[in-house]
Short mmCIF file of C-alpha atoms in Angstrom, two decimals:
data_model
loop_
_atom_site.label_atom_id
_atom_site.label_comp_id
_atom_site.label_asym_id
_atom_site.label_seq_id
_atom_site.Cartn_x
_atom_site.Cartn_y
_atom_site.Cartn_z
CA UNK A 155 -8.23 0.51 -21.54
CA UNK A 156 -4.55 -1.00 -22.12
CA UNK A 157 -4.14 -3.63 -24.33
CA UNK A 158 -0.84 -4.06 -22.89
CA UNK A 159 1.16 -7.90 -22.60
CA UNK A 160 3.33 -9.72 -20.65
CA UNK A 161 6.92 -11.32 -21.47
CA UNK A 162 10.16 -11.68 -20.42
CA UNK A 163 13.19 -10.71 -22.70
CA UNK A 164 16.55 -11.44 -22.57
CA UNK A 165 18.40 -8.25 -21.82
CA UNK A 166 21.89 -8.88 -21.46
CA UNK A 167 22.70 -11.69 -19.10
CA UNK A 168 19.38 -11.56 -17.31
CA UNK A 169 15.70 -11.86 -18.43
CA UNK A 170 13.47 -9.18 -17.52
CA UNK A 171 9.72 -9.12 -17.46
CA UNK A 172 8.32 -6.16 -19.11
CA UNK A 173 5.00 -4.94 -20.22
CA UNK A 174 4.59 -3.71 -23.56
CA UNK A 175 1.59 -2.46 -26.87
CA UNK A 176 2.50 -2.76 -30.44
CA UNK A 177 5.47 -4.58 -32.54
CA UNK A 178 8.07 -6.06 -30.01
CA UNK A 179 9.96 -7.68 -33.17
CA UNK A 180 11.27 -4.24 -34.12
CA UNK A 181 13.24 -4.55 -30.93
CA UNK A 182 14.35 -8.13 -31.09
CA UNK A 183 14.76 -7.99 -35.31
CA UNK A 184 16.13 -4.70 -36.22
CA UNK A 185 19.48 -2.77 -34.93
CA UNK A 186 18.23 -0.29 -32.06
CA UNK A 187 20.13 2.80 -31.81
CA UNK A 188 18.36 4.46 -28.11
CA UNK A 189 18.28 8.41 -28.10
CA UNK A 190 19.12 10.39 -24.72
CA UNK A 191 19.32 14.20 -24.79
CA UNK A 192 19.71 16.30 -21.85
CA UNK A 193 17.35 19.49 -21.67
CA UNK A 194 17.38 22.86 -22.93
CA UNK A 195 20.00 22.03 -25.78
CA UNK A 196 20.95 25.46 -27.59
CA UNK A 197 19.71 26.12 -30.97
CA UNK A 198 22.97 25.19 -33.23
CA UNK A 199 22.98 21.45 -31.11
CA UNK A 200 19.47 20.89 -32.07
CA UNK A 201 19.67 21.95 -36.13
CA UNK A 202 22.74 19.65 -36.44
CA UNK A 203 20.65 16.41 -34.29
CA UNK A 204 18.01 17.18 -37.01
CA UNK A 205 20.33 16.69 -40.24
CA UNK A 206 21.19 13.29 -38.15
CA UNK A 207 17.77 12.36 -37.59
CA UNK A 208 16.61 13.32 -41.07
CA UNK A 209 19.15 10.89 -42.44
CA UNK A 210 18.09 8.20 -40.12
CA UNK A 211 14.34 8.30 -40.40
CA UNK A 212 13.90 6.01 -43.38
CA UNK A 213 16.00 3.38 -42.58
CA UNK A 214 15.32 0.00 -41.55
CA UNK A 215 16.22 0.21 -38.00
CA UNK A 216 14.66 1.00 -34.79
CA UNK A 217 15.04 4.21 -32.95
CA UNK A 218 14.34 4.28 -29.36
CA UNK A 219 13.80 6.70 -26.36
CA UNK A 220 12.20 8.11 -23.34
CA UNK A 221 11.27 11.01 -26.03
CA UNK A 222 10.79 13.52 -23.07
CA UNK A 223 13.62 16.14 -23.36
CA UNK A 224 12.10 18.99 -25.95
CA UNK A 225 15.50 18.08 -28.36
CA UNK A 226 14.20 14.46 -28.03
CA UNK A 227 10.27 15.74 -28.75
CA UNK A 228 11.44 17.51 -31.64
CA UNK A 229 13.12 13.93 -33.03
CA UNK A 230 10.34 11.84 -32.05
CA UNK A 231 7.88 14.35 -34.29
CA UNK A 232 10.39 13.92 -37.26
CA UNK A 233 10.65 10.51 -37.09
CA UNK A 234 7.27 10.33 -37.37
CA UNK A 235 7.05 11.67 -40.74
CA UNK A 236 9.39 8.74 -41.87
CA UNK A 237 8.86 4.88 -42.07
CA UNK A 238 11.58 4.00 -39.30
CA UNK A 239 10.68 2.01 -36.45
CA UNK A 240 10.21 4.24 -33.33
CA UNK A 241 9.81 2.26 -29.36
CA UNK A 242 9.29 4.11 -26.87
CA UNK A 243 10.96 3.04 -23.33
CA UNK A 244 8.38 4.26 -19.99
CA UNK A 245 9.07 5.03 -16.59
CA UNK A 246 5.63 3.99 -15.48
CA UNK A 247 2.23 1.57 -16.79
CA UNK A 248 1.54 1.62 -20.28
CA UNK A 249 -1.94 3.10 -19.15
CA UNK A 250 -0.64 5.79 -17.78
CA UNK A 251 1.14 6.67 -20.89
CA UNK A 252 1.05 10.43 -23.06
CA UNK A 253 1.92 9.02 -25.86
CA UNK A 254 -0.80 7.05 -26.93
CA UNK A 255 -1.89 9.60 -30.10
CA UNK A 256 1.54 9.38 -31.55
CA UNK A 257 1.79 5.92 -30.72
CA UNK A 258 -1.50 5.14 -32.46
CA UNK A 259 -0.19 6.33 -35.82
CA UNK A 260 3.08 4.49 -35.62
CA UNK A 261 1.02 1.25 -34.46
CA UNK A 262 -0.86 1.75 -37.75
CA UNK A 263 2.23 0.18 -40.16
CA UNK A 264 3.64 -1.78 -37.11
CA UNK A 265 6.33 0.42 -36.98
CA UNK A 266 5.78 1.16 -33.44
CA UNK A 267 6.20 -0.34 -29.58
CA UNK A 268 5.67 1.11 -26.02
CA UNK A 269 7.42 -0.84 -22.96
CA UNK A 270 8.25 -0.67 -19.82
CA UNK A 271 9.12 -2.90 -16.53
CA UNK A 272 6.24 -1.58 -15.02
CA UNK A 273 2.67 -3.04 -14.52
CA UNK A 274 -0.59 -0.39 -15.77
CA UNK A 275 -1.11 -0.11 -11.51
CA UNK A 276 1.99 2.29 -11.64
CA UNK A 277 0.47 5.60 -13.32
CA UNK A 278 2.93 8.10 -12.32
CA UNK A 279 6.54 8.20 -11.85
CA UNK A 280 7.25 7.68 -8.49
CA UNK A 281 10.67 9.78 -8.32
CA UNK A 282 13.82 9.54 -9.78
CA UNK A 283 14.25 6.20 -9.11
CA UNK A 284 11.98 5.19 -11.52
CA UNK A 285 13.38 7.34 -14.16
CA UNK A 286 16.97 5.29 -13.46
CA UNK A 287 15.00 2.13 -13.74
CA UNK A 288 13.73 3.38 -17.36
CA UNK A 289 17.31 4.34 -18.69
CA UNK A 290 18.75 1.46 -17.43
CA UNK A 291 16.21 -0.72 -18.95
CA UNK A 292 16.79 1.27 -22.35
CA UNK A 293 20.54 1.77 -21.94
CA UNK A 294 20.95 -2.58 -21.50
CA UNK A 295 17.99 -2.93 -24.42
CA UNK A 296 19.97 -0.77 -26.85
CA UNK A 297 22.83 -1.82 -29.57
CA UNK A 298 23.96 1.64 -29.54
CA UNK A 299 23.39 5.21 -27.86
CA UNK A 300 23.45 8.42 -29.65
CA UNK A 301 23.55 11.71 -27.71
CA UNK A 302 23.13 14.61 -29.59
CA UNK A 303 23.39 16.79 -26.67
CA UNK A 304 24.86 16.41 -22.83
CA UNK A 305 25.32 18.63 -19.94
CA UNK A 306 28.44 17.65 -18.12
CA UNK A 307 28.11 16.43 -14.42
CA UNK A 308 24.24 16.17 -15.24
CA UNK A 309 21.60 13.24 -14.95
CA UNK A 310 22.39 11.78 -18.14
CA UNK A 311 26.18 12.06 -17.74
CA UNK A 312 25.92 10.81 -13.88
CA UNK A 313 23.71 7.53 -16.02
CA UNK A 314 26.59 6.65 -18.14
CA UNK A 315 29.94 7.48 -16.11
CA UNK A 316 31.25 4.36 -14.62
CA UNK A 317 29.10 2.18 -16.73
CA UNK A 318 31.68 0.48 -18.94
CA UNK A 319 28.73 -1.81 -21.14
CA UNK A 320 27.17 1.86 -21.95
CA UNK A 321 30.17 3.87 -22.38
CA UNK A 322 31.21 1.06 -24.79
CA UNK A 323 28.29 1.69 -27.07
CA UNK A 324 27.69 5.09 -26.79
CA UNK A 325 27.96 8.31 -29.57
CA UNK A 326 27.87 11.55 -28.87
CA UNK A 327 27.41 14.50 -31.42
CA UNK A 328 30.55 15.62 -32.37
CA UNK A 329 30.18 19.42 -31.96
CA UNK A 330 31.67 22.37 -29.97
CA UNK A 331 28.19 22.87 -27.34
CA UNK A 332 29.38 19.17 -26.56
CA UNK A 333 32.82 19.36 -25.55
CA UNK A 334 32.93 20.03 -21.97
CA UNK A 335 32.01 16.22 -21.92
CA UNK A 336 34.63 14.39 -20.16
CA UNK A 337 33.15 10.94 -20.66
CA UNK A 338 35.56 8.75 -23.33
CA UNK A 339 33.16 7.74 -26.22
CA UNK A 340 33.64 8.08 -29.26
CA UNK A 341 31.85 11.12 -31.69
CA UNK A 342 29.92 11.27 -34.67
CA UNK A 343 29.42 14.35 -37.02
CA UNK A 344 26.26 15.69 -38.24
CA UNK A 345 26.55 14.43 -41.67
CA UNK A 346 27.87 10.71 -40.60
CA UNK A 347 24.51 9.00 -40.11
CA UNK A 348 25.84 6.11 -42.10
CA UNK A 349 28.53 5.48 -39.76
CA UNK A 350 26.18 5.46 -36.77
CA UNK A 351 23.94 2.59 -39.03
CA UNK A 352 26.87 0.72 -39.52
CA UNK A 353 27.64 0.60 -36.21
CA UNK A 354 24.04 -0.21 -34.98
CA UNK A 355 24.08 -3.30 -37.33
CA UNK A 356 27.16 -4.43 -36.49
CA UNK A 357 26.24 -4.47 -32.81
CA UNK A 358 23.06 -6.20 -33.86
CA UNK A 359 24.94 -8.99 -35.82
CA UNK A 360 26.67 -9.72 -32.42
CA UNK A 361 23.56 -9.54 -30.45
CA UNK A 362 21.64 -11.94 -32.25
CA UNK A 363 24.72 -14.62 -32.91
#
């Protein structure tokens, strides 16, 4: 049985009604850096995310995904470990959800927040449309995006192209598996997670001015 709410949050200029289980404040408090990965990321991409991630996972921000890509399963599971805030962003009902065990032991230390636009009555992803609606709810929710890995002219690149209020906050890992990316953001290393938090709460300061 969902124990799921109802509000309506200012995203952006417009307020959306969204459905949601655990802390919301660690999306309206904290600086929220969202994590989008494309799939099948080769093996040097995904040790260098993890130095990034490592360094990130005990800070007092808010990390926040669709966690579905195995590069972005992998982060979610290390995050876990730590005491950072993790929300994670659905493309259908809260009910419906698969990660209600990991959930559970974020929820514990109110570190930890599902949401979504869509009511419990919506338990499966009704094609990619859906999926769009999700990102686009995370991309707008979001003070910054990091991408540790993208496949050029895929889904996630086809998301952000053209999208000037995501290009403008989004990172992508700074290494060689990542360069056919044409988009015009700007990079961060493995081993400059503190630039990436400075950026998040900078963003944040704007946001809640």
């Amino acid at each position: 049985m969902s124990n799921s709410k109802r509000t309506i949050l200012q995203i952006g200029d417009e307020k959306t009604a969204v459905f949601y289980e655990g802390n919301l404040d660690i999306l309206r408090d904290y600086p929220v850096i969202g994590v989008l990965a494309s799939g099948k990321a080769p093996g040097p991409v995904v040790w260098e995310s993890y130095q990034v991630f490592y360094a990130l996972r005990d800070e007092k921000i808010t990390l926040a995904g669709a966690w579905h890509s195995p590069l972005e399963k992998g982060i979610l599971d290390a995050l876990i470990e730590g005491s950072v805030n993790v929300a994670f962003f659905l493309a259908k009902g809260l009910k419906a959800s698969g990660f209600q065990q990991k959930f559970k032991l974020l929820d514990k230390a109110s570190r930890g927040l599902m949401i979504t636009p869509f009511s419990d009555d919506v338990t499966r992803i009704m094609g990619t449309e859906a999926t769009r609606l999700r990102n686009e709810f995370l991309a707008a929710s979001l003070d910054v995006l990091f991408i540790p890995y993208i496949k050029p002219k895929g889904k996630l690149f086809k998301l952000i192209k053209g999208n000037d209020s995501i290009l403008n906050k989004t990172f992508i890992l700074n290494h060689p598996e990542n360069d056919a990316c044409s988009l015009n953001v700007r990079r961060i290393g493995s081993s400059d997670a503190s630039a990436l938090i400075r950026h998040s709460h900078e963003a944040c300061q704007r946001r809640r001015a």
